[in-house]
Amino acid sequence: MSLPYLPFTRPSIDEATIAAVADVLRSGWITSGPKVREFEQKLSEMFAGRPVRVLNSATGGMEIAMALAGVGPGDEVITTPLSWVATGNVILRAGGRPVFVDIEADTRNIDLSLAEAAITKRTRAIMPVDLAGLPVDRDRLNALAKRHKIRVVEDAAQSMGAHWGGRLIGSFGDLVSISFHANKNITSSEGGCLVLNDAAEARQCELHRLQGVERFADGNMDATLAGGKYNLTDIAACIGLGQLPHMQQFTARRRQLAMRYFELFDRSLGCTLPVVDLQQSNWHMFQVLLPEGVARGDFIAGMHAAGIGIGVHYPAMHLFTLYRELGFREGQFPLAERVGRSIVTLPLFPAMQDSDVERVCKAMTAVLRVPARRAV
Ligand SMILES: *Cc1c(COP(=O)(O)O)cnc(C)c1O
């Protein structure tokens, strides 16, 4: 009688991909090899021929991007507090200073006017995030970076398949980092890629990716920088390769489901819906803000009791202990704080049925209408 549990997201892996992974496992070569090269080639073709290197996570890719952008001790990097904490952490790990600025109320993305006003002589880079796959204005972003001669490290972790001005995110710009984490629109279980500017930068990325080691034909080797260990396995690359042919169809289906949410959503509940963007967003997530006064924990528990998974992406990171210890305080970024307190991610993934959207909307009405669920 009771319906199956509906998670907030689930990857779609086809049988051909599962068989291809089994072939990799049987091949005797399971770490970085031919599948990694093929994955990089396919991604590069998608991204207008720009060089692409795959990595074991987007976090690793952003750490390398920090090094390539020359972010070091004392350097400032401007970014949004409303992101996965990796965005801020990679700046800290490079020895840099995250300079947060508030978001726009409608897009929930970094406010570029505030970003421009925050630029100082120590600003090395700006790191925009396309929350839920809704792109930051790339025309304004890239013009701003050019005007002030700063680097752009796009935390495009959620942006696979999103567009700006008809162009695929990743196919233009400066350094672009995309994630293939299990929850992202295209997955390799874990993994990511960095889109680079030229062959020299791609070579530097390779060195950072694997201990800075250069190998020579005679079997000798040398190390020229203290690289890390960020290489992707052929097993993971094979999963990613199996996903790419489905990207357009995945995005189209996500868009349809988002439209269904807009159609069916009970507006009388007082939730704030995302902006309607059916052109450029990849609909990585469908996120609403709960009305002020509704305890998010109670809402999540109520939905869970109805068999529906709800995500939280994300609390404003400047209020985490690590960032408070650096001097950040409540009240500094009121819009990000308001969104971070009340945002919830509703189920949205390509294999979902239209009836699942109805189920979520009905459950929301039931859960939010119960007066006892309102915090005092
Ligand atoms: C997922 C995500 C990351 C990190 O990606 P990983 O591949 O898990 O390292 C970084 N930033 C944002 C905005 C993300 O959504």
mmCIF file of N, CA, C and O and ligand atoms in Angstrom, residues 57-59 62 83-84 86-87 129 155 157-158 179-181 184 190-191 314, ligand 1:
data_model
loop_
_atom_site.group_PDB
_atom_site.id
_atom_site.type_symbol
_atom_site.label_atom_id
_atom_site.label_comp_id
_atom_site.label_asym_id
_atom_site.label_seq_id
_atom_site.Cartn_x
_atom_site.Cartn_y
_atom_site.Cartn_z
ATOM 1 N N SER A 57 37.957 14.287 -7.947
ATOM 2 C CA SER A 57 36.850 15.087 -7.417
ATOM 3 C C SER A 57 36.956 16.498 -7.975
ATOM 4 O O SER A 57 38.026 16.927 -8.423
ATOM 5 N N ALA A 58 35.842 17.220 -7.890
ATOM 6 C CA ALA A 58 35.884 18.633 -8.272
ATOM 7 C C ALA A 58 36.639 19.434 -7.220
ATOM 8 O O ALA A 58 37.261 20.450 -7.531
ATOM 9 N N THR A 59 36.578 18.985 -5.973
ATOM 10 C CA THR A 59 37.349 19.659 -4.920
ATOM 11 C C THR A 59 38.828 19.641 -5.288
ATOM 12 O O THR A 59 39.515 20.673 -5.216
ATOM 13 N N MET A 62 39.501 22.049 -8.017
ATOM 14 C CA MET A 62 39.551 23.447 -7.566
ATOM 15 C C MET A 62 40.838 23.733 -6.798
ATOM 16 O O MET A 62 41.366 24.843 -6.857
ATOM 17 N N SER A 83 27.169 27.973 -0.709
ATOM 18 C CA SER A 83 27.692 26.909 -1.556
ATOM 19 C C SER A 83 28.091 25.750 -0.667
ATOM 20 O O SER A 83 28.096 25.860 0.563
ATOM 21 N N TRP A 84 28.433 24.651 -1.311
ATOM 22 C CA TRP A 84 29.064 23.546 -0.581
ATOM 23 C C TRP A 84 30.376 24.087 -0.019
ATOM 24 O O TRP A 84 31.063 24.883 -0.673
ATOM 25 N N ALA A 86 33.216 23.139 0.234
ATOM 26 C CA ALA A 86 34.436 22.938 -0.569
ATOM 27 C C ALA A 86 34.891 24.246 -1.206
ATOM 28 O O ALA A 86 36.095 24.511 -1.312
ATOM 29 N N THR A 87 33.938 25.068 -1.618
ATOM 30 C CA THR A 87 34.263 26.324 -2.304
ATOM 31 C C THR A 87 35.162 27.214 -1.443
ATOM 32 O O THR A 87 36.159 27.761 -1.922
ATOM 33 N N VAL A 129 29.559 30.421 -8.209
ATOM 34 C CA VAL A 129 28.925 29.102 -8.111
ATOM 35 C C VAL A 129 27.562 29.196 -8.780
ATOM 36 O O VAL A 129 26.806 30.141 -8.509
ATOM 37 N N ASP A 155 33.379 27.610 -9.962
ATOM 38 C CA ASP A 155 32.930 26.406 -9.278
ATOM 39 C C ASP A 155 31.630 26.012 -9.974
ATOM 40 O O ASP A 155 30.528 26.343 -9.542
ATOM 41 N N ALA A 157 30.574 23.083 -10.307
ATOM 42 C CA ALA A 157 30.351 21.695 -9.858
ATOM 43 C C ALA A 157 28.968 21.194 -10.248
ATOM 44 O O ALA A 157 28.798 20.037 -10.617
ATOM 45 N N GLN A 158 27.975 22.097 -10.178
ATOM 46 C CA GLN A 158 26.587 21.689 -10.427
ATOM 47 C C GLN A 158 26.127 22.013 -11.844
ATOM 48 O O GLN A 158 24.956 21.864 -12.157
ATOM 49 N N SER A 179 31.842 18.915 -11.378
ATOM 50 C CA SER A 179 31.852 17.701 -10.548
ATOM 51 C C SER A 179 31.058 16.571 -11.184
ATOM 52 O O SER A 179 30.001 16.793 -11.785
ATOM 53 N N PHE A 180 31.576 15.344 -10.983
ATOM 54 C CA PHE A 180 30.847 14.132 -11.384
ATOM 55 C C PHE A 180 30.509 13.292 -10.156
ATOM 56 O O PHE A 180 30.458 12.063 -10.216
ATOM 57 N N HIS A 181 30.344 13.975 -9.017
ATOM 58 C CA HIS A 181 29.896 13.310 -7.787
ATOM 59 C C HIS A 181 28.576 12.571 -8.057
ATOM 60 O O HIS A 181 27.834 12.931 -8.971
ATOM 61 N N LYS A 184 25.442 14.577 -8.858
ATOM 62 C CA LYS A 184 25.429 15.599 -9.906
ATOM 63 C C LYS A 184 24.737 15.087 -11.178
ATOM 64 O O LYS A 184 24.464 13.900 -11.306
ATOM 65 N N GLU A 190 32.432 9.137 -8.149
ATOM 66 C CA GLU A 190 33.135 10.323 -7.668
ATOM 67 C C GLU A 190 34.002 10.776 -8.829
ATOM 68 O O GLU A 190 34.429 9.958 -9.636
ATOM 69 N N GLY A 191 34.278 12.072 -8.893
ATOM 70 C CA GLY A 191 35.151 12.552 -9.961
ATOM 71 C C GLY A 191 34.807 13.977 -10.336
ATOM 72 O O GLY A 191 33.848 14.565 -9.824
ATOM 73 N N TYR A 314 22.475 24.940 0.682
ATOM 74 C CA TYR A 314 23.333 24.615 1.799
ATOM 75 C C TYR A 314 23.118 25.652 2.883
ATOM 76 O O TYR A 314 22.697 26.772 2.573
HETATM 77 C C1 LIG B 1 29.498 18.964 -5.386
HETATM 78 C C2 LIG B 1 30.066 20.319 -5.240
HETATM 79 C C3 LIG B 1 31.438 20.517 -5.029
HETATM 80 C C4 LIG B 1 32.400 19.413 -4.804
HETATM 81 O O1 LIG B 1 32.438 18.424 -5.791
HETATM 82 P P1 LIG B 1 33.192 17.073 -5.457
HETATM 83 O O2 LIG B 1 33.309 16.384 -6.773
HETATM 84 O O3 LIG B 1 32.321 16.331 -4.481
HETATM 85 O O4 LIG B 1 34.511 17.409 -4.860
HETATM 86 C C5 LIG B 1 31.905 21.809 -4.964
HETATM 87 N N1 LIG B 1 31.093 22.867 -5.094
HETATM 88 C C6 LIG B 1 29.773 22.718 -5.302
HETATM 89 C C7 LIG B 1 28.924 23.934 -5.485
HETATM 90 C C8 LIG B 1 29.217 21.442 -5.358
HETATM 91 O O5 LIG B 1 27.899 21.301 -5.535
#
